[in-house]
PDB file of C-alpha atoms in Angstrom:
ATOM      1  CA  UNK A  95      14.917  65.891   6.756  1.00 44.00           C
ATOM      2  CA  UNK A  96      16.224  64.072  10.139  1.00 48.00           C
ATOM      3  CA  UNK A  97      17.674  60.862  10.075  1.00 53.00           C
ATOM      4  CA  UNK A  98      16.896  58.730  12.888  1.00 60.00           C
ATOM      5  CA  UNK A  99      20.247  56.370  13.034  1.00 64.00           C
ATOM      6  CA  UNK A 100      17.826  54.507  15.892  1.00 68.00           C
ATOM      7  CA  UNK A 101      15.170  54.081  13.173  1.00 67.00           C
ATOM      8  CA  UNK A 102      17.571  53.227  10.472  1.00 71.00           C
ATOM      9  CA  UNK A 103      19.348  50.230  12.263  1.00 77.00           C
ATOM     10  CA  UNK A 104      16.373  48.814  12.897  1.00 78.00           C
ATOM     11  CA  UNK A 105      15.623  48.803   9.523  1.00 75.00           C
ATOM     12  CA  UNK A 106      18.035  47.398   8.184  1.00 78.00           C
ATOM     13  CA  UNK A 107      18.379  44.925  10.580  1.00 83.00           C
ATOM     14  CA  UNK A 108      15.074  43.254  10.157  1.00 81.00           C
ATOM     15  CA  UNK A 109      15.689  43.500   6.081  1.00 80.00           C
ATOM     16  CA  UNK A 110      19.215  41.851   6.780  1.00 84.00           C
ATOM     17  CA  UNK A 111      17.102  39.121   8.252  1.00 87.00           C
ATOM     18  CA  UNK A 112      14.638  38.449   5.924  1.00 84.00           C
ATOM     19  CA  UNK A 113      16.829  38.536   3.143  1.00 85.00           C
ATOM     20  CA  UNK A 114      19.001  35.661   4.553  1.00 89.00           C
ATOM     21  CA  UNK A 115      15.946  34.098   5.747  1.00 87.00           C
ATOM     22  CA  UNK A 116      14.831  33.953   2.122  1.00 83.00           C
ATOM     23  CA  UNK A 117      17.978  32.833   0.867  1.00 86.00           C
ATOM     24  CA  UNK A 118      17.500  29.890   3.127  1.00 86.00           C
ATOM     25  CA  UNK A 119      14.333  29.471   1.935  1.00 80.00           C
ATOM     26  CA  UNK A 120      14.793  29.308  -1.576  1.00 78.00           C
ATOM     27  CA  UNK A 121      17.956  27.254  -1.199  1.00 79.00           C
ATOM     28  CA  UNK A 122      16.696  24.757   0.938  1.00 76.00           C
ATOM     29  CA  UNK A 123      19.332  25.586   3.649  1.00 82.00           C
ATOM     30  CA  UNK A 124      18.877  24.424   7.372  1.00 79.00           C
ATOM     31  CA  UNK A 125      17.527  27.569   9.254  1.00 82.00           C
ATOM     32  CA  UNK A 126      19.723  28.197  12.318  1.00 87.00           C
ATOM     33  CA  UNK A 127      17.927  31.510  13.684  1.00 88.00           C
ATOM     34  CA  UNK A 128      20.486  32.967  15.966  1.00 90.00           C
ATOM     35  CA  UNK A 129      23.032  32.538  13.009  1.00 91.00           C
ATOM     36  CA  UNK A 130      20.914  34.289  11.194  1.00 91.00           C
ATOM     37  CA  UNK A 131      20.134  37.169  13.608  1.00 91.00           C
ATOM     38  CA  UNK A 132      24.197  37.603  13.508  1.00 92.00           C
ATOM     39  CA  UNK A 133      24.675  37.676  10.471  1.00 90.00           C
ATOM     40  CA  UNK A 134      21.687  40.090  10.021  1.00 89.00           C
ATOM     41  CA  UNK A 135      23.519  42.519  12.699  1.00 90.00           C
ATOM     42  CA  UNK A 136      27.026  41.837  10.664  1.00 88.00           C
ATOM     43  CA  UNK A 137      25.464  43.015   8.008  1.00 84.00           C
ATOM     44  CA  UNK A 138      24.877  47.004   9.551  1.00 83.00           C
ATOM     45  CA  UNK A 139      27.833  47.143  10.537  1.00 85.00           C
ATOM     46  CA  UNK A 140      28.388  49.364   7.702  1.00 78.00           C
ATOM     47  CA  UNK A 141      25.813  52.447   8.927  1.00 75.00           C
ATOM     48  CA  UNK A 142      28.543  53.204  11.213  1.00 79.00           C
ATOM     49  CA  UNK A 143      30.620  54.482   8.323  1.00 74.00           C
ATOM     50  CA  UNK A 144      27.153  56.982   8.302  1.00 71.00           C
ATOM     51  CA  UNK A 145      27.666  58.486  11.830  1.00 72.00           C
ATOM     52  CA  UNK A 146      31.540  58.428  12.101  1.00 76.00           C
ATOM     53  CA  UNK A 147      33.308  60.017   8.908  1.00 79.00           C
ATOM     54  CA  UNK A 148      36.758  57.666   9.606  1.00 79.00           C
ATOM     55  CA  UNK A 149      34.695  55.021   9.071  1.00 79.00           C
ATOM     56  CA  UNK A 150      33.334  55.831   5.608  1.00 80.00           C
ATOM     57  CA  UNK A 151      35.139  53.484   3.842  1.00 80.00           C
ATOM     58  CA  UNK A 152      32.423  50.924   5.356  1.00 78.00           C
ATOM     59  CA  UNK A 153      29.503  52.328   3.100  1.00 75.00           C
ATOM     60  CA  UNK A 154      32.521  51.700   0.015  1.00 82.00           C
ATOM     61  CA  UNK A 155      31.198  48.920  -2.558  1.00 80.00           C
ATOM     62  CA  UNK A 156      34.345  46.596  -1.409  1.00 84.00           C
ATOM     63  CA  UNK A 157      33.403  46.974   1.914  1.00 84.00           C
ATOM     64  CA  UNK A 158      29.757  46.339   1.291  1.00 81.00           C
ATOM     65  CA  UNK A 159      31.189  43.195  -0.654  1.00 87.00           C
ATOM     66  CA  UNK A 160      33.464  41.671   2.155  1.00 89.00           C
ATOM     67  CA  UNK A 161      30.466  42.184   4.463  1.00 87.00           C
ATOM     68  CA  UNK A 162      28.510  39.764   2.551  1.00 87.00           C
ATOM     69  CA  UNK A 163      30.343  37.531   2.446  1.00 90.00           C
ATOM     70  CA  UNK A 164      31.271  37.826   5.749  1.00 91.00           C
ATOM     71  CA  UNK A 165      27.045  37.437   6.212  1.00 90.00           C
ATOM     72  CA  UNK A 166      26.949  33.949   4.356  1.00 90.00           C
ATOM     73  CA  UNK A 167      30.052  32.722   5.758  1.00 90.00           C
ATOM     74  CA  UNK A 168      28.579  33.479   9.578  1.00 90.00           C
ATOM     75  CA  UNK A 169      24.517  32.451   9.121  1.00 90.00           C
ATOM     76  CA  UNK A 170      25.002  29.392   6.494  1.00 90.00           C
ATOM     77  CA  UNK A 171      26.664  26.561   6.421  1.00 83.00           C
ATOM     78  CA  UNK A 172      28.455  26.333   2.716  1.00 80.00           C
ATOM     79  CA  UNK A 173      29.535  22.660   1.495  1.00 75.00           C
ATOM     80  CA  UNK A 174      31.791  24.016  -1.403  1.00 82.00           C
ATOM     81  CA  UNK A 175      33.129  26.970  -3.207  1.00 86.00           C
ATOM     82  CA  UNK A 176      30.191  26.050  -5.761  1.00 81.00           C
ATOM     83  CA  UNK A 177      27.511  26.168  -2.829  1.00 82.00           C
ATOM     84  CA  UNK A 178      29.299  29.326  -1.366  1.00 87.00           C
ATOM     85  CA  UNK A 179      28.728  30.895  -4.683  1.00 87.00           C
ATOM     86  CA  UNK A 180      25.216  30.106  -5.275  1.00 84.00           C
ATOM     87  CA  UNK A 181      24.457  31.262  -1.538  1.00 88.00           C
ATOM     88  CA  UNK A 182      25.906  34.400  -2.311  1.00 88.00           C
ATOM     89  CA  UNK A 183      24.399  34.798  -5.917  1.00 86.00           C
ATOM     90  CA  UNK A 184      20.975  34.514  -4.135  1.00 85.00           C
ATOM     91  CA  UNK A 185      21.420  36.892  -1.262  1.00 87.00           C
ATOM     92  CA  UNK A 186      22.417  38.916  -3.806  1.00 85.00           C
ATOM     93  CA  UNK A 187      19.431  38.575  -6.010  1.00 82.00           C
ATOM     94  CA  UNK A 188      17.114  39.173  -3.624  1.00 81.00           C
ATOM     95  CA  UNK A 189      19.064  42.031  -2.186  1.00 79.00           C
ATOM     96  CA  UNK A 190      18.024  43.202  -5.306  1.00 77.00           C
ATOM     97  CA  UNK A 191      14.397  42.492  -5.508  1.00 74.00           C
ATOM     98  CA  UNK A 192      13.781  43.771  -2.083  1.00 71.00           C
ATOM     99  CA  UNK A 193      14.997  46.926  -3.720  1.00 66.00           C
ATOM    100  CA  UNK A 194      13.124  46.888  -6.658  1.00 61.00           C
ATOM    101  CA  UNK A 195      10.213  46.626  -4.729  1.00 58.00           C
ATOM    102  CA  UNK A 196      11.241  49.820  -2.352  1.00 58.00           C
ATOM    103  CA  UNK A 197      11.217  52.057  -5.794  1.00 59.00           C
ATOM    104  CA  UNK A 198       8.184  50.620  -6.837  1.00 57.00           C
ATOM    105  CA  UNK A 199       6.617  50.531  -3.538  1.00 55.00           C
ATOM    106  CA  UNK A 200       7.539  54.454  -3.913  1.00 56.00           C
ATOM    107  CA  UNK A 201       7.009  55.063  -7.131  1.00 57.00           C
ATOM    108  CA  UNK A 202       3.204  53.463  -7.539  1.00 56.00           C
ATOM    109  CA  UNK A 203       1.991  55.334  -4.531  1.00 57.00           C
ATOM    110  CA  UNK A 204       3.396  58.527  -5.992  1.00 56.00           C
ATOM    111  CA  UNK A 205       4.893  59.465  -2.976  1.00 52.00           C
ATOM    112  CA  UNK A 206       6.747  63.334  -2.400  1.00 51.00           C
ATOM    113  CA  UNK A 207      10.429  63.299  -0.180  1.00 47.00           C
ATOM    114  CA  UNK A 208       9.133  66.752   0.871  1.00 42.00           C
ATOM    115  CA  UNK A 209       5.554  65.131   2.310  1.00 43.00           C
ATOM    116  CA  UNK A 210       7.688  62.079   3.935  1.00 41.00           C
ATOM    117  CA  UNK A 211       8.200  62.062   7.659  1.00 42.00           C
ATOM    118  CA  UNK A 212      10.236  59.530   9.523  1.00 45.00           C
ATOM    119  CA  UNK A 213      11.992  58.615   6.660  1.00 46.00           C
ATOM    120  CA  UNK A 214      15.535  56.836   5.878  1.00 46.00           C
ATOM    121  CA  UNK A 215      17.590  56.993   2.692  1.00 44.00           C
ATOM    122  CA  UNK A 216      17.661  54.015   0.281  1.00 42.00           C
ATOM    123  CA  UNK A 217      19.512  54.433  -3.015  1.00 39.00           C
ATOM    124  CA  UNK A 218      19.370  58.029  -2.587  1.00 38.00           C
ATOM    125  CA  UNK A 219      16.027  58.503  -2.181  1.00 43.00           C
ATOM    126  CA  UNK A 220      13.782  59.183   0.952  1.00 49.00           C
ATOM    127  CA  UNK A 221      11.440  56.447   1.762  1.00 54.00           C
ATOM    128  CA  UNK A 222       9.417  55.656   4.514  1.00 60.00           C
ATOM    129  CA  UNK A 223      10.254  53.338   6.623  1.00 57.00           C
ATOM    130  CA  UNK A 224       6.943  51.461   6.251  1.00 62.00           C
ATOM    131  CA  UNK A 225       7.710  50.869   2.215  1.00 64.00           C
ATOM    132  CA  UNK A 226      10.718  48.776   3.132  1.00 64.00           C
ATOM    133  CA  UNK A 227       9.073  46.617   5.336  1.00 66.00           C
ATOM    134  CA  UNK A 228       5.923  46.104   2.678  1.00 70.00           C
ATOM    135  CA  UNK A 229       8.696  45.410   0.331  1.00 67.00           C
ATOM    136  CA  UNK A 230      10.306  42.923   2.199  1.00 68.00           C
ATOM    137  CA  UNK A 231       6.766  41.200   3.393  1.00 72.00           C
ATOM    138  CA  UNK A 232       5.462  41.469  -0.622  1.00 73.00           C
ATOM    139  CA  UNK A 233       8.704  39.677  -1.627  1.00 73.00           C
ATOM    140  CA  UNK A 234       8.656  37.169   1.181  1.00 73.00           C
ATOM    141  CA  UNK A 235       5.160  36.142   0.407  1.00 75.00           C
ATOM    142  CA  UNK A 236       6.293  35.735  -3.397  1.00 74.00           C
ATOM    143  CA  UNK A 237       8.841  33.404  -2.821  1.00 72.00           C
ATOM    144  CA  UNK A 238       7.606  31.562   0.176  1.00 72.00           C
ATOM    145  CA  UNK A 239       3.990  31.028  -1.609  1.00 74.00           C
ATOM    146  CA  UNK A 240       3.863  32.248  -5.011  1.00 70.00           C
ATOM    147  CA  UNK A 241       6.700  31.448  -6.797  1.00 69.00           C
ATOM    148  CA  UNK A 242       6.627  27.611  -5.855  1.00 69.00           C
ATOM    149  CA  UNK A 243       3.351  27.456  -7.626  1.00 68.00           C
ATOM    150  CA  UNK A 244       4.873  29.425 -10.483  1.00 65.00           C
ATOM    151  CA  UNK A 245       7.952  27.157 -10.776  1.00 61.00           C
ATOM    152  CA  UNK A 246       5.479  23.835 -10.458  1.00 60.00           C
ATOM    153  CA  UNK A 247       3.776  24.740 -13.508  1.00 61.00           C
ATOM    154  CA  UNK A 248       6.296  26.568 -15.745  1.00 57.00           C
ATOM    155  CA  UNK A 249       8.899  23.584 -15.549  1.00 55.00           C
ATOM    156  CA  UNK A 250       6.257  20.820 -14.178  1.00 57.00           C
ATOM    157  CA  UNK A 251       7.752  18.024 -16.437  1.00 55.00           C
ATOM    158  CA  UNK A 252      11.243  19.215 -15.853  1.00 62.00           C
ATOM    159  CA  UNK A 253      10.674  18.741 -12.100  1.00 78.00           C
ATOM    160  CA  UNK A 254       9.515  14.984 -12.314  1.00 86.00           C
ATOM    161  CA  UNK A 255      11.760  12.091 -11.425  1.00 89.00           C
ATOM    162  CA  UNK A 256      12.354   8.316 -10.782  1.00 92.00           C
ATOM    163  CA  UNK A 257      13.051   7.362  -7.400  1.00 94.00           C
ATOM    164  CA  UNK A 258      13.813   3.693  -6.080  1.00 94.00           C
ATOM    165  CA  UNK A 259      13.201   3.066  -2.762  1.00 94.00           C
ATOM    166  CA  UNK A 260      14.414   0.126  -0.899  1.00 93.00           C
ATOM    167  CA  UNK A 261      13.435  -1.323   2.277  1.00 88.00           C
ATOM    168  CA  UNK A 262      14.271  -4.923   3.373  1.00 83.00           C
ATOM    169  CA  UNK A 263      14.855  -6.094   0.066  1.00 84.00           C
ATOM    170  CA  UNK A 264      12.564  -4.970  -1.719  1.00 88.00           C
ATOM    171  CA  UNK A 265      11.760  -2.108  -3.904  1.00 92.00           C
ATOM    172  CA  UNK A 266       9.444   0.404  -5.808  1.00 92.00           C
ATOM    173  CA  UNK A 267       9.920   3.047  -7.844  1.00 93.00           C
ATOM    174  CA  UNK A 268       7.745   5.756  -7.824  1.00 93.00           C
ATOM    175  CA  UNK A 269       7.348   9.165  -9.793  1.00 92.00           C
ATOM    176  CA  UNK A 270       8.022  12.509  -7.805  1.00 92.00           C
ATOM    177  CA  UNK A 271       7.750  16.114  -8.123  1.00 89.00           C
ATOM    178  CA  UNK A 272      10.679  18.237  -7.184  1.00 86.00           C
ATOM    179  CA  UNK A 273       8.879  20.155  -4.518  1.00 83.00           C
ATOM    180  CA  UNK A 274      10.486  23.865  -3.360  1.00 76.00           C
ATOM    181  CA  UNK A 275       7.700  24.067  -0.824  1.00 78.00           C
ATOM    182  CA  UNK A 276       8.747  20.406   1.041  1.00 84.00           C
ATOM    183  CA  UNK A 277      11.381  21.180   3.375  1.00 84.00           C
ATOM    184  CA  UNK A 278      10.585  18.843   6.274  1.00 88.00           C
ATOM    185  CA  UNK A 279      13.184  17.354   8.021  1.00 90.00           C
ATOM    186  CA  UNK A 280      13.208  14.269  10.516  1.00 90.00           C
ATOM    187  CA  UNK A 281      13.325  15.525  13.682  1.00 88.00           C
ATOM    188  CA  UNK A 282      16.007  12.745  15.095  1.00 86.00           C
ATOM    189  CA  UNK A 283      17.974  12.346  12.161  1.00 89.00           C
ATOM    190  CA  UNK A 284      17.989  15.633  10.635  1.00 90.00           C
ATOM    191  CA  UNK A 285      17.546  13.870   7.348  1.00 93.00           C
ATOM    192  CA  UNK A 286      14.934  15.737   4.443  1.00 93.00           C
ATOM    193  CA  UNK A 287      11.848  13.945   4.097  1.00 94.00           C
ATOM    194  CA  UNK A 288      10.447  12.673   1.040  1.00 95.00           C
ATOM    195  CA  UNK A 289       6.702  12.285   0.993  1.00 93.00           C
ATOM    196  CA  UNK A 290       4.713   9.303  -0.521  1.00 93.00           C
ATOM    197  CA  UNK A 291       1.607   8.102  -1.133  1.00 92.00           C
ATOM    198  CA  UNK A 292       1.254   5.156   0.702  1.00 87.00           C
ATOM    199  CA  UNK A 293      -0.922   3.324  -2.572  1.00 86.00           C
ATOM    200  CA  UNK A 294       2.508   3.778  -4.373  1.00 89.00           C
ATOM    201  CA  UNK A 295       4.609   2.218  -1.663  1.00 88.00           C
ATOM    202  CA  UNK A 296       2.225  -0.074  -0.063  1.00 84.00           C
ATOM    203  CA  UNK A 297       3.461  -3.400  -1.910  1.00 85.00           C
ATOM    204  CA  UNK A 298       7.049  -2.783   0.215  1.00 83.00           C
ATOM    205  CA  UNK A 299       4.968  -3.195   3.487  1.00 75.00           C
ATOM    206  CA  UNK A 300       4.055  -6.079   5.577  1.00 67.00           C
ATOM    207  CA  UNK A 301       0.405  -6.421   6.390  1.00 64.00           C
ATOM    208  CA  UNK A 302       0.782  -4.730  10.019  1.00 60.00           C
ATOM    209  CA  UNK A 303       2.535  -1.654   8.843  1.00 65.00           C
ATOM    210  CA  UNK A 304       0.181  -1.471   6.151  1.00 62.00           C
ATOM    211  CA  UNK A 305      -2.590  -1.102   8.441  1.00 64.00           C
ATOM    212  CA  UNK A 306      -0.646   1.300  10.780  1.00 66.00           C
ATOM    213  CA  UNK A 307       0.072   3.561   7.876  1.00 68.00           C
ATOM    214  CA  UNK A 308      -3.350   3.225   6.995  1.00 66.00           C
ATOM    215  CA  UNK A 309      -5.077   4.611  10.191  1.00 61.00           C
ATOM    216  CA  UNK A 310      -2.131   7.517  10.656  1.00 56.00           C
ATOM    217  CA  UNK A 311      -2.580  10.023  12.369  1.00 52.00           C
ATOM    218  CA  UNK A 312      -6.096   9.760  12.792  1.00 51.00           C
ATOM    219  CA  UNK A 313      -6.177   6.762  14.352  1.00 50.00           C
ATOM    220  CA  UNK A 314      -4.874   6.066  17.974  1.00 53.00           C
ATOM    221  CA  UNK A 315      -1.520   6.958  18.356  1.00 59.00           C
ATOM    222  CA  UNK A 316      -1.283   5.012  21.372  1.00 61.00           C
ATOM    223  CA  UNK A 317      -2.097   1.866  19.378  1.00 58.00           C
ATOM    224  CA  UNK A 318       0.496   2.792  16.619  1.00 60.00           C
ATOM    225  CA  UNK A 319       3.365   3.301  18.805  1.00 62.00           C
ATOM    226  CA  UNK A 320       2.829  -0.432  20.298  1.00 62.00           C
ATOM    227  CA  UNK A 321       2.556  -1.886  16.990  1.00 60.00           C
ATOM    228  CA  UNK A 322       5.473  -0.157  16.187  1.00 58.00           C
ATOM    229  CA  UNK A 323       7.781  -1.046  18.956  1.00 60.00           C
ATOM    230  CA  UNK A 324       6.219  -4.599  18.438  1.00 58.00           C
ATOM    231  CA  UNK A 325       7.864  -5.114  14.853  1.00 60.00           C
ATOM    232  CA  UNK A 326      11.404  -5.207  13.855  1.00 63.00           C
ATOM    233  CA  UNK A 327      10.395  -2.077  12.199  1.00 66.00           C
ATOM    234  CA  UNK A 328      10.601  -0.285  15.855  1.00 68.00           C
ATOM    235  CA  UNK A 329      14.188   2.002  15.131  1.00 75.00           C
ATOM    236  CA  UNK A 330      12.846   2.764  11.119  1.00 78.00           C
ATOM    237  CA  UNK A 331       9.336   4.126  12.464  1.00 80.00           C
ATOM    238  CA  UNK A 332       9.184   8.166  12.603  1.00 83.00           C
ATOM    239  CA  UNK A 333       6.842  11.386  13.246  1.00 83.00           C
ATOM    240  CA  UNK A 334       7.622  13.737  11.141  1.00 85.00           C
ATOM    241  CA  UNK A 335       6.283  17.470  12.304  1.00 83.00           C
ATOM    242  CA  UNK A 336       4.857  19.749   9.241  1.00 78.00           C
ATOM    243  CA  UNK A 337       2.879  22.713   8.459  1.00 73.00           C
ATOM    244  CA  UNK A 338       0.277  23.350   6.108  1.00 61.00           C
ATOM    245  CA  UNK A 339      -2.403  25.686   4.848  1.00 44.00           C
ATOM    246  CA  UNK A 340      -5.294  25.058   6.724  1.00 47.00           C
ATOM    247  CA  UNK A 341      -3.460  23.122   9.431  1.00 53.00           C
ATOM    248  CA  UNK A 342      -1.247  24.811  11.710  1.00 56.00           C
ATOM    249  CA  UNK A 343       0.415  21.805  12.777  1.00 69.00           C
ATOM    250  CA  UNK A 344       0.366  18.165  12.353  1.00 75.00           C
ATOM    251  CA  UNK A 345       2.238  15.274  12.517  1.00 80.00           C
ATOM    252  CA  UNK A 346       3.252  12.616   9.463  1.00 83.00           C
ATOM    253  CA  UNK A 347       3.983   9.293   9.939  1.00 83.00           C
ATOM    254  CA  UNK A 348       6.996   7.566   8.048  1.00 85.00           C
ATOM    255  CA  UNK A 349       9.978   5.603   8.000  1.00 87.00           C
ATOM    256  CA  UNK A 350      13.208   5.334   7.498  1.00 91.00           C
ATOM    257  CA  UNK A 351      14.362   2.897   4.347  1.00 91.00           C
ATOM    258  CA  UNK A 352      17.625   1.424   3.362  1.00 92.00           C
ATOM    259  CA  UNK A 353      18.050   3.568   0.399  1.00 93.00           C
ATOM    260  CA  UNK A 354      16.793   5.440  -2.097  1.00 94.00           C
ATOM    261  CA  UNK A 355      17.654   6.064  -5.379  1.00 95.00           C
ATOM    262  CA  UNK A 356      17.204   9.179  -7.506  1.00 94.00           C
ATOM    263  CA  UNK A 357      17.530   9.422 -11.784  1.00 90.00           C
ATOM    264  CA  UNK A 358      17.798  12.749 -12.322  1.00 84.00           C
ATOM    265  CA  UNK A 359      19.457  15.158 -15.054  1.00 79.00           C
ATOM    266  CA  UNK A 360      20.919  11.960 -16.313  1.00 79.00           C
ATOM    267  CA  UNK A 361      22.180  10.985 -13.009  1.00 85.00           C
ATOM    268  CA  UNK A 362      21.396   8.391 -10.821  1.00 90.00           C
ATOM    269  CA  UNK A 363      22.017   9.389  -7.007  1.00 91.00           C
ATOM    270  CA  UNK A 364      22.204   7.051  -4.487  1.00 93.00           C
ATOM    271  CA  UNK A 365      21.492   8.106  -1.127  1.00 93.00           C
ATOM    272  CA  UNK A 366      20.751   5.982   2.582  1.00 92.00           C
ATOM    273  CA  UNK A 367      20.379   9.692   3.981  1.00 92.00           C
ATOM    274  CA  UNK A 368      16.880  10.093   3.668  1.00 94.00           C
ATOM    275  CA  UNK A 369      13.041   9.386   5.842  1.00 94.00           C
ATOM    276  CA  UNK A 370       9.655   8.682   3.928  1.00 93.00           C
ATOM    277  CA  UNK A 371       6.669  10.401   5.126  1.00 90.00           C
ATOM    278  CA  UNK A 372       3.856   8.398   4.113  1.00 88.00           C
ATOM    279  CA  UNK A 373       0.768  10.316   2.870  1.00 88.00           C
ATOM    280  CA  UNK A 374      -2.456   8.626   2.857  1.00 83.00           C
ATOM    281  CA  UNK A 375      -4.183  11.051  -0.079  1.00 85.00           C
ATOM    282  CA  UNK A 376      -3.589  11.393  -3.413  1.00 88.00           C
ATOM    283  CA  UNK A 377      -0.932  14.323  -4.239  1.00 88.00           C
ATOM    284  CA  UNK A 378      -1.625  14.741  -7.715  1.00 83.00           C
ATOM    285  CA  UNK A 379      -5.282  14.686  -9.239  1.00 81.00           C
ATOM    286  CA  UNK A 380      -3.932  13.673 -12.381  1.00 77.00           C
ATOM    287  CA  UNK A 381      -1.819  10.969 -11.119  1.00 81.00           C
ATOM    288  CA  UNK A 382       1.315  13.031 -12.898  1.00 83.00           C
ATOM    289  CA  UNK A 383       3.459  11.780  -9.661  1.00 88.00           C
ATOM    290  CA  UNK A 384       2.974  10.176  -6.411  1.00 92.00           C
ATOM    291  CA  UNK A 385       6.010  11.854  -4.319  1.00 93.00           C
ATOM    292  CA  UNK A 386       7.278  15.264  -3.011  1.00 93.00           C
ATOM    293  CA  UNK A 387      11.340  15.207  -3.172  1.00 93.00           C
ATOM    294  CA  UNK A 388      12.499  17.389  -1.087  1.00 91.00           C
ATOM    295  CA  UNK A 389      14.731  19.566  -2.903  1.00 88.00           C
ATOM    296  CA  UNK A 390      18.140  19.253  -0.732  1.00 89.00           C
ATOM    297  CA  UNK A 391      18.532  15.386  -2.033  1.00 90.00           C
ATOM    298  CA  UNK A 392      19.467  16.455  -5.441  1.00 86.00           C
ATOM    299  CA  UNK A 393      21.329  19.893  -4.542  1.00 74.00           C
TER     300      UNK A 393
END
């Protein structure tokens, strides 16, 4: 069999990266891509240890372990020893399950080392380099799409919560949905965005903003704007950018209040570090909740 160390770097770069990718994904971390790519290329480091024998000690379990942590410390930003230890946990985890899926990826197609061309050397077996990059898409699709529908409905009552929010006095609390799939972040604040349903906040509004958030985005944005800039409202008002299936790309308008509260796990969190998008639809069909909280407000 040849080894191509070309081939293998490759590899294992782009697995590097979607592995940390995913760890930011799951963990709600901010995605800084060129942090990412380094830590991704800090992360081969130890395939030298493959081509040059004074550097075996690199492919050592320590070794692998420093690197890791070396990878977390250089793509993420870590708050705490507690955060810097979940981080890890996860990369590790899905480290992991990227495997798993190589073996099975192998295994289910019934695949022969002898028949394999082009083919790198994972856990002492000779795969393909097409299984680990099935692998990686399979598990990337599973947590990016899957398992958020998954986690909604296996622990659906255990993700509802109370929030408060406040805005010029006045207040409304409102039922939300711990949402793994919301990760939208104001644009000018950086601050996560929790979306609303505008019939569950509306009573908070005056009668102007209640017919700007009304017309949204459909309306004339033009026209907005002015009305906007025209109220004392003109340094809370924001766009908020999102994606969503069936919609490449759109554009939420929202605002940004004077607090908001959160009661969760029998804990109230306080927080003035957070935008409302304001949805003009209904989010839940059986009115279970009226908000999506994005995830990072209670981590």
């Amino acid at each position: 069999m040849i080894l191509y160390f070309d081939v293998v770097l490759i590899i294992n770069l782009i697995m590097n990266y979607v592995i940390l990718y995913l760890v930011a994904l799951i963990l709600n971390k901010e995605k800084v891509y060129y942090k990412l790519f380094l830590g991704a290329i800090l992360g081969c480091i130890f395939l030298i240890g493959m081509v040059y024998p004074k550097f075996a000690f690199l492919t050592k379990l320590p070794s692998k372990i420093i690197l890791s942590i070396a990878m977390v410390f250089l793509s993420f930003s870590t708050k705490n020893i507690r955060d810097f230890l979940k981080t890890i946990s996860f990369l590790y985890i899905i480290s992991f399950m990227m495997g798993g899926g190589v073996l099975a990826f192998f295994f289910l197609l019934n695949l022969k080392e002898s028949s394999l061309i082009d083919t790198i050397i994972f856990n002492s077996i000779s795969v393909p380099w097409w299984i680990l990059l099935i692998s990686a898409f399979t598990v990337f699709v599973f947590l990016k799409y899957i398992w958020p529908i998954i986690y909604r409905i296996l622990a659906k009552d255990a993700l509802l919560v109370l929030i408060t929010i406040v805005l010029d006095e006045k207040t409304t609390e409102v039922t939300a949905l711990i949402d793994t799939g919301n990760d939208l972040f104001d644009p000018i604040s950086n601050y996560p965005v929790i979306i609303v349903e505008l019939s569950a906040i509306k009573s908070i509004f005056s009668m102007d903003l209640d017919v700007m958030f009304k017309e949204g985005m459909e309306g004339n944005l033009e026209a907005i704007s002015k009305l906007a800039a025209n109220s004392k409202w003109a340094n809370r008002f924001r766009l908020i950018p999102f994606e969503s299936i069936g919609r490449n790309k759109g554009l939420m308008l929202g605002f940004k209040p004077d607090s908001v509260t959160i009661k969760y796990n029998k804990k109230i969190l306080t927080t003035k570090d957070a935008v409302i998008g304001v949805y003009q639809k209904t989010l839940s069909q059986e009115g279970t909740y009226r908000a999506l909280l994005n995830p990072v407000l209670i981590n």
